């Protein structure tokens, strides 16, 4: 269920609709490997999408071509710089969602900044967002990271007596969310993005009730994203019933070799 490689064309300001784009789309259209591609534009290029579509109809019209905003464009508004693999993971999630995969899983080792990825992705999508975790410590950490990455966002907590569910980003405990009365009120909020921290727990009934009652089990217009370092559950129950695809993953060895993690001595 790993993500099939999707060609991504970064359209920089100076390239615009030149020969490189035409050559890329022509090669893409001839290839049997790629069902779709993504053109990533920066903010200044949104007014030339019509020109790109004209080129696409001539050189890449037989397959799916999607547009998305370059993640670097929103990075200027953050108080933190994203690492290369974090940017790649956000682009991979965006591409897969545009292609129709709305239940996705990211697997990254502990210490690789998974919460930063979730916060940046929420900022990128700019939708009503629900992040679920199962421990108070994770909820507090998530609130801090979201405020660091997306300082303009309205962030609330749904846990025990705290009921700040009217905010744009709600960080919640699964124990509070799965209570029938609370769950009914959450339905009214219109969440379009749900993220689950330590998603290897998501097969539990409490998570499944929240996922399905809020429409993230079958609504293709909503994105469900799980992040975890350990996709294998202790009870051997798989995550295939919750997530359709492992969109992005990196092993501990790969992260150590790249210098992002240190080996245990």
mmCIF file of C-alpha atoms in Angstrom:
data_model
loop_
_atom_site.group_PDB
_atom_site.id
_atom_site.type_symbol
_atom_site.label_atom_id
_atom_site.label_comp_id
_atom_site.label_asym_id
_atom_site.label_seq_id
_atom_site.Cartn_x
_atom_site.Cartn_y
_atom_site.Cartn_z
ATOM 1 C CA UNK A 1 0.000 0.000 0.000
ATOM 2 C CA UNK A 2 2.950 2.336 -0.398
ATOM 3 C CA UNK A 3 2.518 5.489 -2.419
ATOM 4 C CA UNK A 4 3.256 5.007 -6.085
ATOM 5 C CA UNK A 5 5.747 7.573 -7.244
ATOM 6 C CA UNK A 6 3.890 10.574 -8.611
ATOM 7 C CA UNK A 7 5.859 13.070 -10.711
ATOM 8 C CA UNK A 8 5.925 16.499 -9.141
ATOM 9 C CA UNK A 9 6.881 19.532 -11.214
ATOM 10 C CA UNK A 10 7.977 22.571 -9.231
ATOM 11 C CA UNK A 11 7.065 25.589 -11.324
ATOM 12 C CA UNK A 12 9.368 28.361 -10.212
ATOM 13 C CA UNK A 13 8.684 31.988 -10.965
ATOM 14 C CA UNK A 14 11.275 32.341 -13.707
ATOM 15 C CA UNK A 15 10.340 29.104 -15.499
ATOM 16 C CA UNK A 16 6.607 29.786 -15.801
ATOM 17 C CA UNK A 17 5.106 28.116 -18.894
ATOM 18 C CA UNK A 18 8.357 27.525 -20.753
ATOM 19 C CA UNK A 19 9.852 24.570 -22.549
ATOM 20 C CA UNK A 20 10.716 22.661 -19.368
ATOM 21 C CA UNK A 21 7.062 22.398 -18.401
ATOM 22 C CA UNK A 22 6.079 21.306 -21.898
ATOM 23 C CA UNK A 23 8.808 18.660 -21.983
ATOM 24 C CA UNK A 24 7.815 17.397 -18.570
ATOM 25 C CA UNK A 25 4.132 17.084 -19.493
ATOM 26 C CA UNK A 26 4.942 15.433 -22.825
ATOM 27 C CA UNK A 27 7.092 12.778 -21.109
ATOM 28 C CA UNK A 28 4.470 12.339 -18.412
ATOM 29 C CA UNK A 29 1.722 11.740 -20.974
ATOM 30 C CA UNK A 30 3.759 9.070 -22.764
ATOM 31 C CA UNK A 31 4.719 7.196 -19.612
ATOM 32 C CA UNK A 32 2.702 4.177 -18.469
ATOM 33 C CA UNK A 33 4.136 4.480 -14.929
ATOM 34 C CA UNK A 34 2.356 7.652 -13.858
ATOM 35 C CA UNK A 35 -1.436 8.003 -13.629
ATOM 36 C CA UNK A 36 -1.177 11.651 -12.569
ATOM 37 C CA UNK A 37 1.184 14.492 -11.797
ATOM 38 C CA UNK A 38 1.178 17.603 -9.664
ATOM 39 C CA UNK A 39 2.233 21.106 -10.621
ATOM 40 C CA UNK A 40 3.310 22.983 -7.507
ATOM 41 C CA UNK A 41 2.928 26.723 -7.891
ATOM 42 C CA UNK A 42 4.026 29.547 -5.683
ATOM 43 C CA UNK A 43 1.641 32.282 -4.652
ATOM 44 C CA UNK A 44 2.715 34.641 -7.429
ATOM 45 C CA UNK A 45 1.883 32.097 -10.155
ATOM 46 C CA UNK A 46 -1.773 31.491 -9.378
ATOM 47 C CA UNK A 47 -2.791 33.973 -12.065
ATOM 48 C CA UNK A 48 -1.140 31.860 -14.792
ATOM 49 C CA UNK A 49 -3.000 28.617 -14.076
ATOM 50 C CA UNK A 50 -5.119 29.243 -17.173
ATOM 51 C CA UNK A 51 -1.938 29.272 -19.279
ATOM 52 C CA UNK A 52 -0.806 26.012 -17.685
ATOM 53 C CA UNK A 53 -4.162 24.381 -18.382
ATOM 54 C CA UNK A 54 -3.842 25.281 -22.045
ATOM 55 C CA UNK A 55 -0.433 23.591 -22.143
ATOM 56 C CA UNK A 56 -1.773 20.574 -20.254
ATOM 57 C CA UNK A 57 -4.602 20.084 -22.735
ATOM 58 C CA UNK A 58 -2.005 19.837 -25.510
ATOM 59 C CA UNK A 59 0.835 17.929 -23.846
ATOM 60 C CA UNK A 60 -0.661 16.107 -20.865
ATOM 61 C CA UNK A 61 -4.378 15.970 -21.504
ATOM 62 C CA UNK A 62 -4.908 12.208 -21.280
ATOM 63 C CA UNK A 63 -4.136 11.945 -17.573
ATOM 64 C CA UNK A 64 -4.798 13.797 -14.341
ATOM 65 C CA UNK A 65 -2.866 16.980 -13.589
ATOM 66 C CA UNK A 66 -3.358 18.724 -10.240
ATOM 67 C CA UNK A 67 -2.313 22.085 -8.847
ATOM 68 C CA UNK A 68 -1.277 22.786 -5.285
ATOM 69 C CA UNK A 69 0.486 25.579 -3.407
ATOM 70 C CA UNK A 70 4.178 25.226 -2.739
ATOM 71 C CA UNK A 71 4.713 24.521 0.968
ATOM 72 C CA UNK A 72 7.629 26.934 1.006
ATOM 73 C CA UNK A 73 5.128 29.744 0.457
ATOM 74 C CA UNK A 74 3.556 29.304 3.874
ATOM 75 C CA UNK A 75 6.860 28.560 5.577
ATOM 76 C CA UNK A 76 7.619 32.284 5.643
ATOM 77 C CA UNK A 77 4.759 32.718 8.132
ATOM 78 C CA UNK A 78 6.113 30.072 10.517
ATOM 79 C CA UNK A 79 8.442 30.484 13.461
ATOM 80 C CA UNK A 80 10.292 27.317 12.454
ATOM 81 C CA UNK A 81 12.047 26.044 9.324
ATOM 82 C CA UNK A 82 10.823 22.734 7.949
ATOM 83 C CA UNK A 83 13.251 19.950 7.193
ATOM 84 C CA UNK A 84 13.392 18.512 3.674
ATOM 85 C CA UNK A 85 11.650 15.261 4.580
ATOM 86 C CA UNK A 86 8.904 17.186 6.395
ATOM 87 C CA UNK A 87 8.235 19.198 3.239
ATOM 88 C CA UNK A 88 8.268 15.990 1.196
ATOM 89 C CA UNK A 89 5.781 14.329 3.526
ATOM 90 C CA UNK A 90 3.393 17.305 3.346
ATOM 91 C CA UNK A 91 3.577 17.342 -0.446
ATOM 92 C CA UNK A 92 3.013 13.555 -0.539
ATOM 93 C CA UNK A 93 -0.107 13.857 1.612
ATOM 94 C CA UNK A 94 -1.409 16.712 -0.523
ATOM 95 C CA UNK A 95 -0.789 14.822 -3.762
ATOM 96 C CA UNK A 96 -2.448 11.647 -2.496
ATOM 97 C CA UNK A 97 -5.481 13.572 -1.280
ATOM 98 C CA UNK A 98 -5.834 15.288 -4.654
ATOM 99 C CA UNK A 99 -5.666 11.846 -6.255
ATOM 100 C CA UNK A 100 -8.547 10.637 -4.094
ATOM 101 C CA UNK A 101 -6.877 8.952 -1.111
ATOM 102 C CA UNK A 102 -8.558 10.425 1.955
ATOM 103 C CA UNK A 103 -7.350 8.029 4.693
ATOM 104 C CA UNK A 104 -3.560 8.245 4.914
ATOM 105 C CA UNK A 105 -0.778 7.157 7.261
ATOM 106 C CA UNK A 106 2.698 8.634 7.859
ATOM 107 C CA UNK A 107 5.356 6.490 9.545
ATOM 108 C CA UNK A 108 8.364 8.283 11.020
ATOM 109 C CA UNK A 109 10.669 7.468 13.944
ATOM 110 C CA UNK A 110 10.368 9.118 17.326
ATOM 111 C CA UNK A 111 12.102 12.499 17.337
ATOM 112 C CA UNK A 112 11.515 13.290 13.674
ATOM 113 C CA UNK A 113 8.984 16.076 14.266
ATOM 114 C CA UNK A 114 5.695 14.405 13.386
ATOM 115 C CA UNK A 115 3.680 17.039 15.255
ATOM 116 C CA UNK A 116 5.431 19.784 13.285
ATOM 117 C CA UNK A 117 4.344 18.018 10.095
ATOM 118 C CA UNK A 118 0.746 17.858 11.300
ATOM 119 C CA UNK A 119 0.752 21.534 12.216
ATOM 120 C CA UNK A 120 2.261 22.608 8.890
ATOM 121 C CA UNK A 121 -0.194 20.413 7.012
ATOM 122 C CA UNK A 122 -3.122 21.942 8.898
ATOM 123 C CA UNK A 123 -1.799 25.385 8.004
ATOM 124 C CA UNK A 124 -1.406 24.312 4.374
ATOM 125 C CA UNK A 125 -4.984 22.985 4.135
ATOM 126 C CA UNK A 126 -6.421 25.792 6.272
ATOM 127 C CA UNK A 127 -9.514 23.762 7.175
ATOM 128 C CA UNK A 128 -11.426 23.106 10.374
ATOM 129 C CA UNK A 129 -9.064 20.607 12.040
ATOM 130 C CA UNK A 130 -9.352 18.012 14.795
ATOM 131 C CA UNK A 131 -6.203 16.423 16.229
ATOM 132 C CA UNK A 132 -6.771 13.434 18.517
ATOM 133 C CA UNK A 133 -4.353 11.929 21.020
ATOM 134 C CA UNK A 134 -4.749 9.588 23.985
ATOM 135 C CA UNK A 135 -2.475 11.201 26.594
ATOM 136 C CA UNK A 136 -2.563 14.629 28.211
ATOM 137 C CA UNK A 137 1.165 15.072 27.590
ATOM 138 C CA UNK A 138 0.694 14.631 23.833
ATOM 139 C CA UNK A 139 -2.186 17.106 23.801
ATOM 140 C CA UNK A 140 -0.135 19.783 25.589
ATOM 141 C CA UNK A 141 2.813 19.234 23.263
ATOM 142 C CA UNK A 142 0.585 19.447 20.190
ATOM 143 C CA UNK A 143 -0.904 22.776 21.307
ATOM 144 C CA UNK A 144 2.603 24.204 21.806
ATOM 145 C CA UNK A 145 3.827 22.986 18.411
ATOM 146 C CA UNK A 146 0.762 24.257 16.570
ATOM 147 C CA UNK A 147 1.183 27.692 18.130
ATOM 148 C CA UNK A 148 4.837 27.678 17.084
ATOM 149 C CA UNK A 149 4.121 26.667 13.492
ATOM 150 C CA UNK A 150 0.818 28.489 12.978
ATOM 151 C CA UNK A 151 0.683 31.423 15.400
ATOM 152 C CA UNK A 152 -2.373 33.015 13.763
ATOM 153 C CA UNK A 153 -4.582 29.957 14.199
ATOM 154 C CA UNK A 154 -7.299 29.778 16.833
ATOM 155 C CA UNK A 155 -6.463 26.666 18.875
ATOM 156 C CA UNK A 156 -8.733 25.025 21.429
ATOM 157 C CA UNK A 157 -8.597 21.975 23.673
ATOM 158 C CA UNK A 158 -11.274 19.334 24.120
ATOM 159 C CA UNK A 159 -10.369 17.375 27.225
ATOM 160 C CA UNK A 160 -12.212 16.724 30.485
ATOM 161 C CA UNK A 161 -13.920 20.023 31.426
ATOM 162 C CA UNK A 162 -12.290 22.016 28.620
ATOM 163 C CA UNK A 163 -14.687 22.261 25.678
ATOM 164 C CA UNK A 164 -13.135 24.728 23.203
ATOM 165 C CA UNK A 165 -14.507 22.963 20.138
ATOM 166 C CA UNK A 166 -15.480 26.107 18.218
ATOM 167 C CA UNK A 167 -11.840 26.958 17.328
ATOM 168 C CA UNK A 168 -10.296 26.373 13.911
ATOM 169 C CA UNK A 169 -7.912 23.777 15.357
ATOM 170 C CA UNK A 170 -9.144 21.543 18.167
ATOM 171 C CA UNK A 171 -6.655 19.302 20.002
ATOM 172 C CA UNK A 172 -8.615 16.638 21.826
ATOM 173 C CA UNK A 173 -8.349 13.522 23.931
ATOM 174 C CA UNK A 174 -10.001 10.497 22.401
ATOM 175 C CA UNK A 175 -11.557 9.721 25.782
ATOM 176 C CA UNK A 176 -13.459 13.028 25.711
ATOM 177 C CA UNK A 177 -14.354 12.900 22.013
ATOM 178 C CA UNK A 178 -15.965 9.472 22.152
ATOM 179 C CA UNK A 179 -18.473 10.444 24.834
ATOM 180 C CA UNK A 180 -21.914 10.455 23.134
ATOM 181 C CA UNK A 181 -22.954 14.002 24.088
ATOM 182 C CA UNK A 182 -19.541 15.464 23.225
ATOM 183 C CA UNK A 183 -19.454 13.539 19.964
ATOM 184 C CA UNK A 184 -22.850 14.914 18.957
ATOM 185 C CA UNK A 185 -21.566 18.442 19.512
ATOM 186 C CA UNK A 186 -18.392 17.729 17.552
ATOM 187 C CA UNK A 187 -20.509 16.650 14.575
ATOM 188 C CA UNK A 188 -21.914 20.162 14.372
ATOM 189 C CA UNK A 189 -18.453 21.720 13.956
ATOM 190 C CA UNK A 190 -17.890 20.545 10.378
ATOM 191 C CA UNK A 191 -14.345 19.195 10.694
ATOM 192 C CA UNK A 192 -12.670 18.564 7.323
ATOM 193 C CA UNK A 193 -9.237 17.432 8.537
ATOM 194 C CA UNK A 194 -8.685 14.873 11.292
ATOM 195 C CA UNK A 195 -5.219 13.882 12.476
ATOM 196 C CA UNK A 196 -4.447 11.076 14.900
ATOM 197 C CA UNK A 197 -1.237 11.097 16.919
ATOM 198 C CA UNK A 198 0.205 7.649 17.720
ATOM 199 C CA UNK A 199 -2.162 6.250 15.129
ATOM 200 C CA UNK A 200 -1.328 2.622 15.944
ATOM 201 C CA UNK A 201 -4.043 3.000 18.596
ATOM 202 C CA UNK A 202 -6.663 4.005 16.025
ATOM 203 C CA UNK A 203 -8.169 0.531 15.620
ATOM 204 C CA UNK A 204 -9.624 0.799 19.116
ATOM 205 C CA UNK A 205 -13.398 1.260 19.329
ATOM 206 C CA UNK A 206 -13.072 4.719 20.868
ATOM 207 C CA UNK A 207 -11.141 6.007 17.843
ATOM 208 C CA UNK A 208 -13.354 4.198 15.352
ATOM 209 C CA UNK A 209 -16.481 5.753 16.832
ATOM 210 C CA UNK A 210 -15.046 9.257 16.429
ATOM 211 C CA UNK A 211 -13.698 8.588 12.916
ATOM 212 C CA UNK A 212 -16.963 7.182 11.611
ATOM 213 C CA UNK A 213 -19.380 9.488 13.410
ATOM 214 C CA UNK A 214 -17.547 12.570 12.130
ATOM 215 C CA UNK A 215 -17.606 11.216 8.570
ATOM 216 C CA UNK A 216 -13.913 10.490 8.085
ATOM 217 C CA UNK A 217 -14.491 6.842 7.305
ATOM 218 C CA UNK A 218 -16.282 7.339 4.001
ATOM 219 C CA UNK A 219 -16.380 11.019 3.017
ATOM 220 C CA UNK A 220 -13.845 11.567 0.233
ATOM 221 C CA UNK A 221 -13.965 15.350 0.775
ATOM 222 C CA UNK A 222 -12.450 14.945 4.239
ATOM 223 C CA UNK A 223 -8.853 13.973 5.016
ATOM 224 C CA UNK A 224 -7.967 11.518 7.775
ATOM 225 C CA UNK A 225 -4.245 11.421 8.568
ATOM 226 C CA UNK A 226 -2.551 9.188 11.097
ATOM 227 C CA UNK A 227 1.055 9.523 12.248
ATOM 228 C CA UNK A 228 3.007 6.905 14.137
ATOM 229 C CA UNK A 229 6.463 5.508 14.757
ATOM 230 C CA UNK A 230 5.160 1.974 15.341
ATOM 231 C CA UNK A 231 2.480 0.889 12.848
ATOM 232 C CA UNK A 232 2.405 -2.651 14.276
ATOM 233 C CA UNK A 233 -0.034 -3.023 17.168
ATOM 234 C CA UNK A 234 0.797 -5.204 20.146
ATOM 235 C CA UNK A 235 -2.410 -7.195 19.578
ATOM 236 C CA UNK A 236 -1.445 -7.818 15.910
ATOM 237 C CA UNK A 237 -4.573 -6.026 14.707
ATOM 238 C CA UNK A 238 -3.801 -4.238 11.451
ATOM 239 C CA UNK A 239 -4.492 -0.630 10.483
ATOM 240 C CA UNK A 240 -5.737 -1.442 6.978
ATOM 241 C CA UNK A 241 -9.358 -0.977 7.985
ATOM 242 C CA UNK A 242 -8.615 2.591 9.102
ATOM 243 C CA UNK A 243 -6.060 3.846 6.553
ATOM 244 C CA UNK A 244 -5.925 3.203 2.821
ATOM 245 C CA UNK A 245 -2.284 4.022 2.174
ATOM 246 C CA UNK A 246 1.065 4.618 3.823
ATOM 247 C CA UNK A 247 1.705 7.924 2.116
ATOM 248 C CA UNK A 248 5.155 8.656 3.509
ATOM 249 C CA UNK A 249 7.681 6.758 5.629
ATOM 250 C CA UNK A 250 11.317 6.880 6.680
ATOM 251 C CA UNK A 251 13.226 4.275 8.675
ATOM 252 C CA UNK A 252 15.409 5.013 11.685
ATOM 253 C CA UNK A 253 18.474 3.997 9.674
ATOM 254 C CA UNK A 254 17.642 6.410 6.877
ATOM 255 C CA UNK A 255 17.103 9.269 9.318
ATOM 256 C CA UNK A 256 20.381 8.547 11.122
ATOM 257 C CA UNK A 257 22.296 8.369 7.843
ATOM 258 C CA UNK A 258 20.813 11.715 6.795
ATOM 259 C CA UNK A 259 21.931 13.268 10.071
ATOM 260 C CA UNK A 260 18.456 13.977 11.451
ATOM 261 C CA UNK A 261 18.716 11.421 14.277
ATOM 262 C CA UNK A 262 21.661 10.236 16.343
ATOM 263 C CA UNK A 263 22.499 6.555 16.839
ATOM 264 C CA UNK A 264 22.160 5.128 20.320
ATOM 265 C CA UNK A 265 25.633 4.418 21.654
#
